[in-house]
Amino acid sequence: MKITQTLRTILGPTSRQSRERSYLEQSVSMADLERRQREIERGLFQSSRNIY
């Protein structure tokens, strides 16, 4: 199971929902979480291109 988790970490999230969830999980406060939610609602993750 650890190998699978390592591969997921290396490859990163693939679906838009996964990227959104990962982005939201990185919030540090309620205000930050709400700001990130508004960004997602405005279409931050609708692009199919990956930004690294």
XYZ file of C-alpha atoms in Angstrom:
52
model
C 0.000 0.000 0.000
C 2.876 2.357 0.691
C 4.090 2.051 -2.898
C 0.678 3.129 -4.185
C 0.631 6.145 -1.881
C 4.155 7.100 -2.962
C 3.194 6.924 -6.629
C 0.128 9.072 -6.009
C 2.289 11.647 -4.252
C 4.832 11.695 -7.083
C 2.300 11.801 -9.888
C -0.030 14.191 -8.115
C -3.783 14.400 -8.424
C -5.169 13.767 -11.875
C -8.826 14.714 -11.868
C -10.177 18.216 -11.412
C -11.988 17.122 -8.263
C -8.772 15.698 -6.839
C -6.868 18.905 -7.577
C -9.638 20.965 -5.995
C -9.712 18.801 -2.876
C -5.936 18.911 -2.549
C -5.981 22.707 -2.934
C -8.686 23.066 -0.280
C -6.867 20.747 2.122
C -3.860 23.067 2.050
C -5.818 25.967 3.545
C -4.468 27.288 6.832
C -7.542 29.073 8.213
C -11.271 29.384 7.679
C -10.751 32.652 5.797
C -8.193 30.970 3.543
C -10.554 28.035 2.967
C -13.402 30.355 2.006
C -11.137 32.313 -0.382
C -10.006 29.088 -2.022
C -13.627 27.932 -2.373
C -14.518 31.190 -4.122
C -11.552 30.757 -6.473
C -12.761 27.274 -7.376
C -16.305 28.556 -7.943
C -14.861 31.160 -10.325
C -13.279 28.413 -12.406
C -9.687 28.152 -11.201
C -9.548 24.416 -11.963
C -11.676 24.264 -15.092
C -8.660 24.374 -17.364
C -7.387 20.954 -18.401
C -3.760 22.075 -18.344
C -1.607 21.318 -15.306
C 0.305 24.141 -13.664
C 3.462 23.081 -11.839
